[in-house]
mmCIF file of C-alpha atoms in Angstrom:
data_model
loop_
_atom_site.group_PDB
_atom_site.id
_atom_site.type_symbol
_atom_site.label_atom_id
_atom_site.label_comp_id
_atom_site.label_asym_id
_atom_site.label_seq_id
_atom_site.Cartn_x
_atom_site.Cartn_y
_atom_site.Cartn_z
ATOM 1 C CA GLN A 1 1.350 9.111 -17.888
ATOM 2 C CA LYS A 2 -1.114 6.522 -15.927
ATOM 3 C CA ILE A 3 0.242 5.550 -12.887
ATOM 4 C CA LEU A 4 -0.979 2.057 -10.441
ATOM 5 C CA ILE A 5 -0.122 2.222 -6.795
ATOM 6 C CA CYS A 6 -0.973 -2.338 -6.316
ATOM 7 C CA GLY A 7 0.016 -4.721 -3.253
ATOM 8 C CA PHE A 8 -2.421 -5.452 -0.875
ATOM 9 C CA PRO A 9 -4.624 -5.061 1.589
ATOM 10 C CA HIS A 10 -3.017 -2.935 4.337
ATOM 11 C CA CYS A 11 -0.219 -2.496 3.087
ATOM 12 C CA GLY A 12 0.031 0.868 2.886
ATOM 13 C CA THR A 13 -1.288 1.554 -1.126
ATOM 14 C CA SER A 14 -3.944 4.273 0.522
ATOM 15 C CA ILE A 15 -0.925 6.646 2.613
ATOM 16 C CA LEU A 16 1.443 5.472 -0.644
ATOM 17 C CA LYS A 17 -1.343 6.825 -3.094
ATOM 18 C CA SER A 18 -1.363 10.157 -0.478
ATOM 19 C CA ILE A 19 1.430 10.923 -0.646
ATOM 20 C CA ILE A 20 2.067 10.977 -4.382
ATOM 21 C CA GLY A 21 -1.169 12.134 -5.024
ATOM 22 C CA HIS A 22 -0.355 15.663 -3.551
ATOM 23 C CA ILE A 23 2.372 16.041 -6.618
ATOM 24 C CA GLU A 24 1.302 19.355 -8.140
ATOM 25 C CA ASP A 25 1.863 18.044 -11.814
ATOM 26 C CA VAL A 26 -0.442 15.225 -10.626
ATOM 27 C CA GLU A 27 -4.386 14.027 -11.293
ATOM 28 C CA GLU A 28 -5.157 11.786 -7.877
ATOM 29 C CA ILE A 29 -8.253 8.479 -8.149
ATOM 30 C CA TYR A 30 -9.343 8.755 -4.466
ATOM 31 C CA ASN A 31 -11.349 6.092 -4.880
ATOM 32 C CA GLU A 32 -9.905 2.356 -5.641
ATOM 33 C CA ILE A 33 -9.851 1.569 -9.824
ATOM 34 C CA THR A 34 -7.942 -1.742 -11.114
ATOM 35 C CA VAL A 35 -8.083 1.021 -14.899
ATOM 36 C CA ILE A 36 -7.761 4.167 -15.325
ATOM 37 C CA THR A 37 -10.200 5.902 -18.189
ATOM 38 C CA LYS A 38 -9.734 9.668 -16.290
ATOM 39 C CA LYS A 39 -8.482 12.547 -18.641
ATOM 40 C CA SER A 40 -6.737 15.302 -16.949
ATOM 41 C CA ASP A 41 -4.802 17.744 -18.518
ATOM 42 C CA LYS A 42 -2.177 16.969 -15.557
ATOM 43 C CA LYS A 43 1.245 14.659 -16.737
ATOM 44 C CA PHE A 44 0.211 11.893 -14.388
ATOM 45 C CA ILE A 45 -2.950 10.490 -12.910
ATOM 46 C CA LEU A 46 -2.450 8.173 -9.865
ATOM 47 C CA GLY A 47 -4.778 5.429 -9.602
ATOM 48 C CA LYS A 48 -4.908 2.419 -6.859
ATOM 49 C CA TRP A 49 -6.736 -0.925 -6.357
ATOM 50 C CA PRO A 50 -5.559 -2.708 -3.085
ATOM 51 C CA PHE A 51 -4.210 -5.867 -4.599
ATOM 52 C CA THR A 52 -2.362 -7.017 -7.462
ATOM 53 C CA HIS A 53 -3.079 -9.228 -10.365
ATOM 54 C CA ASP A 54 -0.660 -11.190 -12.833
ATOM 55 C CA ASP A 55 -2.622 -8.703 -15.983
ATOM 56 C CA PHE A 56 -1.189 -5.757 -13.890
ATOM 57 C CA PHE A 57 2.687 -7.072 -15.484
ATOM 58 C CA GLY A 58 1.003 -7.410 -19.095
ATOM 59 C CA LYS A 59 0.141 -6.302 -22.246
ATOM 60 C CA LYS A 60 -2.950 -4.503 -21.592
ATOM 61 C CA TYR A 61 -0.565 -2.195 -18.802
ATOM 62 C CA LYS A 62 2.306 -1.735 -20.137
ATOM 63 C CA ASP A 63 2.080 2.071 -20.540
ATOM 64 C CA TYR A 64 1.142 2.285 -17.228
ATOM 65 C CA ILE A 65 3.276 2.977 -14.408
ATOM 66 C CA LYS A 66 3.103 0.084 -11.346
ATOM 67 C CA ILE A 67 4.283 0.606 -8.169
ATOM 68 C CA PHE A 68 4.033 -1.960 -5.774
ATOM 69 C CA ILE A 69 3.866 -2.079 -2.061
ATOM 70 C CA ILE A 70 3.703 -5.079 0.289
ATOM 71 C CA ARG A 71 4.095 -4.863 4.344
ATOM 72 C CA ASN A 72 5.349 -7.338 6.803
ATOM 73 C CA PRO A 73 2.321 -9.889 7.810
ATOM 74 C CA LEU A 74 2.803 -9.591 11.520
ATOM 75 C CA PHE A 75 0.893 -5.702 10.946
ATOM 76 C CA VAL A 76 -1.208 -6.990 7.963
ATOM 77 C CA PHE A 77 -3.437 -10.175 9.600
ATOM 78 C CA SER A 78 -2.832 -7.755 12.868
ATOM 79 C CA SER A 79 -5.002 -5.233 11.406
ATOM 80 C CA LEU A 80 -7.052 -7.764 9.052
ATOM 81 C CA ASN A 81 -8.056 -9.352 12.793
ATOM 82 C CA LYS A 82 -8.920 -6.215 13.463
ATOM 83 C CA ARG A 83 -11.236 -4.752 10.402
ATOM 84 C CA PHE A 84 -13.379 -8.366 10.146
ATOM 85 C CA ASN A 85 -13.147 -9.122 14.075
ATOM 86 C CA TYR A 86 -10.539 -12.645 13.289
ATOM 87 C CA LYS A 87 -13.240 -13.346 10.049
ATOM 88 C CA ILE A 88 -10.627 -12.536 6.751
ATOM 89 C CA PRO A 89 -12.430 -13.255 3.522
ATOM 90 C CA ASN A 90 -10.744 -15.593 1.419
ATOM 91 C CA ASP A 91 -9.630 -13.114 -0.599
ATOM 92 C CA HIS A 92 -7.460 -11.892 1.793
ATOM 93 C CA ASN A 93 -5.794 -14.877 3.682
ATOM 94 C CA PHE A 94 -2.955 -15.850 4.001
ATOM 95 C CA VAL A 95 -1.792 -17.990 0.842
ATOM 96 C CA CYS A 96 -3.136 -14.708 -1.270
ATOM 97 C CA TYR A 97 -0.581 -12.997 0.586
ATOM 98 C CA ILE A 98 2.022 -15.167 0.122
ATOM 99 C CA ASN A 99 0.810 -14.987 -3.248
ATOM 100 C CA THR A 100 1.205 -11.362 -3.888
ATOM 101 C CA LEU A 101 4.777 -11.263 -1.637
ATOM 102 C CA THR A 102 6.138 -14.130 -4.741
ATOM 103 C CA ARG A 103 5.096 -11.410 -7.010
ATOM 104 C CA PHE A 104 6.520 -8.515 -5.397
ATOM 105 C CA ILE A 105 9.896 -10.531 -5.081
ATOM 106 C CA LYS A 106 10.145 -11.573 -8.726
ATOM 107 C CA TYR A 107 10.079 -7.986 -9.553
ATOM 108 C CA LYS A 108 12.628 -7.208 -7.097
ATOM 109 C CA THR A 109 14.905 -9.401 -7.645
ATOM 110 C CA ASN A 110 14.195 -9.514 -11.095
ATOM 111 C CA PRO A 111 13.406 -5.464 -11.609
ATOM 112 C CA GLU A 112 11.428 -4.452 -15.028
ATOM 113 C CA ASN A 113 11.486 -1.156 -16.801
ATOM 114 C CA ASN A 114 7.969 1.060 -15.472
ATOM 115 C CA ILE A 115 7.952 -1.565 -11.639
ATOM 116 C CA TYR A 116 9.094 -0.033 -9.027
ATOM 117 C CA THR A 117 9.013 -2.547 -4.981
ATOM 118 C CA ILE A 118 9.004 -0.794 -2.217
ATOM 119 C CA LYS A 119 8.500 -2.267 1.321
ATOM 120 C CA TYR A 120 6.152 -0.641 3.696
ATOM 121 C CA GLU A 121 8.930 0.130 6.210
ATOM 122 C CA ASP A 122 11.197 1.659 3.978
ATOM 123 C CA LEU A 123 8.823 4.265 3.331
ATOM 124 C CA PHE A 124 9.625 6.455 6.525
ATOM 125 C CA LYS A 125 12.961 5.211 6.612
ATOM 126 C CA ASN A 126 15.121 8.630 6.347
ATOM 127 C CA ASN A 127 12.961 10.766 6.063
ATOM 128 C CA TYR A 128 11.287 9.474 2.732
ATOM 129 C CA ASP A 129 15.138 8.395 1.286
ATOM 130 C CA GLU A 130 13.887 5.371 -1.323
ATOM 131 C CA LEU A 131 9.889 6.645 -2.178
ATOM 132 C CA LYS A 132 12.219 9.465 -2.978
ATOM 133 C CA LYS A 133 14.642 7.575 -4.963
ATOM 134 C CA ILE A 134 11.459 6.134 -7.178
ATOM 135 C CA LEU A 135 10.050 9.179 -7.129
ATOM 136 C CA ASN A 136 13.016 11.442 -8.838
ATOM 137 C CA ASP A 137 13.326 8.477 -11.521
ATOM 138 C CA ILE A 138 9.820 8.618 -12.596
ATOM 139 C CA GLY A 139 10.331 12.194 -13.353
ATOM 140 C CA PHE A 140 8.046 14.449 -10.778
ATOM 141 C CA GLN A 141 8.720 17.927 -9.892
ATOM 142 C CA TYR A 142 8.288 17.888 -5.989
ATOM 143 C CA ASP A 143 9.630 18.902 -2.819
ATOM 144 C CA ASP A 144 8.888 18.142 0.868
ATOM 145 C CA SER A 145 5.475 19.287 1.686
ATOM 146 C CA ILE A 146 3.925 16.733 -0.180
ATOM 147 C CA PHE A 147 4.894 14.289 3.353
ATOM 148 C CA ASP A 148 2.927 16.370 5.224
ATOM 149 C CA ASN A 149 -0.449 15.916 4.874
ATOM 150 C CA SER A 150 -1.634 18.361 7.786
ATOM 151 C CA LYS A 151 -1.594 20.200 4.513
ATOM 152 C CA TYR A 152 -3.938 17.997 2.934
ATOM 153 C CA THR A 153 -7.585 17.156 3.035
ATOM 154 C CA ASN A 154 -8.312 14.091 1.308
ATOM 155 C CA VAL A 155 -11.444 12.455 0.600
ATOM 156 C CA LEU A 156 -13.767 9.417 -0.690
ATOM 157 C CA ASN A 157 -16.677 10.141 -3.126
ATOM 158 C CA GLY A 158 -19.577 8.851 -1.032
ATOM 159 C CA ALA A 159 -17.715 10.144 2.549
ATOM 160 C CA ARG A 160 -16.643 12.963 4.688
ATOM 161 C CA LEU A 161 -14.285 14.106 6.989
ATOM 162 C CA LEU A 162 -15.201 13.448 10.119
ATOM 163 C CA ASP A 163 -13.644 15.014 13.001
ATOM 164 C CA LYS A 164 -12.793 11.625 15.276
ATOM 165 C CA LYS A 165 -11.669 7.813 14.281
ATOM 166 C CA PRO A 166 -14.353 5.942 12.758
ATOM 167 C CA GLN A 167 -14.556 2.160 13.575
ATOM 168 C CA ASN A 168 -12.643 0.725 11.153
ATOM 169 C CA ASN A 169 -15.702 -1.408 9.881
ATOM 170 C CA ASP A 170 -17.031 2.255 8.294
ATOM 171 C CA HIS A 171 -14.584 1.530 5.804
ATOM 172 C CA LYS A 172 -15.015 4.624 3.777
ATOM 173 C CA HIS A 173 -14.889 6.914 6.019
ATOM 174 C CA TYR A 174 -12.316 4.710 8.083
ATOM 175 C CA ARG A 175 -9.862 5.055 5.126
ATOM 176 C CA THR A 176 -11.378 8.757 4.634
ATOM 177 C CA TRP A 177 -9.953 9.281 8.604
ATOM 178 C CA GLN A 178 -6.688 7.196 7.943
ATOM 179 C CA ILE A 179 -6.077 8.680 4.607
ATOM 180 C CA ASN A 180 -5.546 12.125 6.766
ATOM 181 C CA GLN A 181 -3.717 10.902 9.426
ATOM 182 C CA PRO A 182 0.579 11.530 9.919
ATOM 183 C CA PHE A 183 3.007 9.587 6.866
ATOM 184 C CA ILE A 184 3.633 7.937 9.761
ATOM 185 C CA SER A 185 4.701 3.933 10.548
ATOM 186 C CA ASN A 186 1.697 1.662 11.765
ATOM 187 C CA ASN A 187 4.086 -1.455 12.350
ATOM 188 C CA ASP A 188 3.824 -0.379 16.361
ATOM 189 C CA ILE A 189 4.564 -4.008 17.751
ATOM 190 C CA SER A 190 1.948 -3.504 20.801
ATOM 191 C CA LYS A 191 -0.666 -4.076 18.571
ATOM 192 C CA ILE A 192 0.728 -7.012 16.987
ATOM 193 C CA ASP A 193 -2.685 -9.686 17.512
ATOM 194 C CA LEU A 194 -2.844 -13.023 15.859
ATOM 195 C CA ASN A 195 -3.593 -16.218 16.729
ATOM 196 C CA GLU A 196 -1.084 -19.231 17.130
ATOM 197 C CA ASP A 197 -1.696 -20.712 14.357
ATOM 198 C CA GLN A 198 -1.076 -17.437 12.557
ATOM 199 C CA ILE A 199 2.589 -16.969 14.086
ATOM 200 C CA GLU A 200 3.773 -20.236 12.940
ATOM 201 C CA LYS A 201 2.540 -19.535 9.093
ATOM 202 C CA ILE A 202 3.953 -16.524 8.895
ATOM 203 C CA VAL A 203 7.160 -17.407 10.424
ATOM 204 C CA ASN A 204 8.237 -19.671 8.686
ATOM 205 C CA ASN A 205 7.373 -18.357 5.473
ATOM 206 C CA GLN A 206 10.156 -19.046 3.019
ATOM 207 C CA TYR A 207 9.386 -16.065 1.171
ATOM 208 C CA VAL A 208 8.454 -13.791 4.030
ATOM 209 C CA LEU A 209 12.289 -14.809 5.402
ATOM 210 C CA GLN A 210 13.080 -13.758 2.708
ATOM 211 C CA ILE A 211 12.428 -10.412 2.936
ATOM 212 C CA TYR A 212 11.933 -10.361 6.221
ATOM 213 C CA PRO A 213 14.487 -12.400 7.295
ATOM 214 C CA ASP A 214 15.014 -10.965 10.812
ATOM 215 C CA ILE A 215 10.728 -11.197 11.576
ATOM 216 C CA LYS A 216 11.177 -13.894 14.501
ATOM 217 C CA SER A 217 13.132 -11.956 16.264
ATOM 218 C CA THR A 218 9.666 -9.842 16.981
ATOM 219 C CA PHE A 219 8.743 -12.344 19.846
#
């Protein structure tokens, strides 16, 4: 059974894939892919793409289980500002985020078979309770050891796990370091770093407010 995790950059697709990849009956593809072609003797084969495309929800992917994750944009764009030195690429911009968010709202509001939605913030609540509901519904056999990342070493192809945190512009090594960190929320209010225009767009957007109704109280 093919499983594709999708969402938006810096929304937690890597963390989510690492957790599920720790399940014994899952073959995890470490590098980012849109189509799973690899064969495996395991019951599930897992990949992720950090964006979300309409095709993922069409006929081409009808045999895939999709897990769709989104994150509070205050933290998404603070993280993107840091990575790109405030020069965020067009395919990572706020319009693209909102397009992704509207898709998320669609499937959260009107669930479809084999499409699961989860907010990054809900990954960690109540001992991963929301994520466990998804895992149980899919039919995974697992125990709570999958949430202890210290038991595993995850390395992207062409990278190695460094002793110290690499610069985030060294993306492959940074992501390898990142997916080997403890599974905790990185939504730290003290790390919000946005310009006034970004804040204005985020906290007044109708779709953001639909999913994050208390976002204005952050400030």
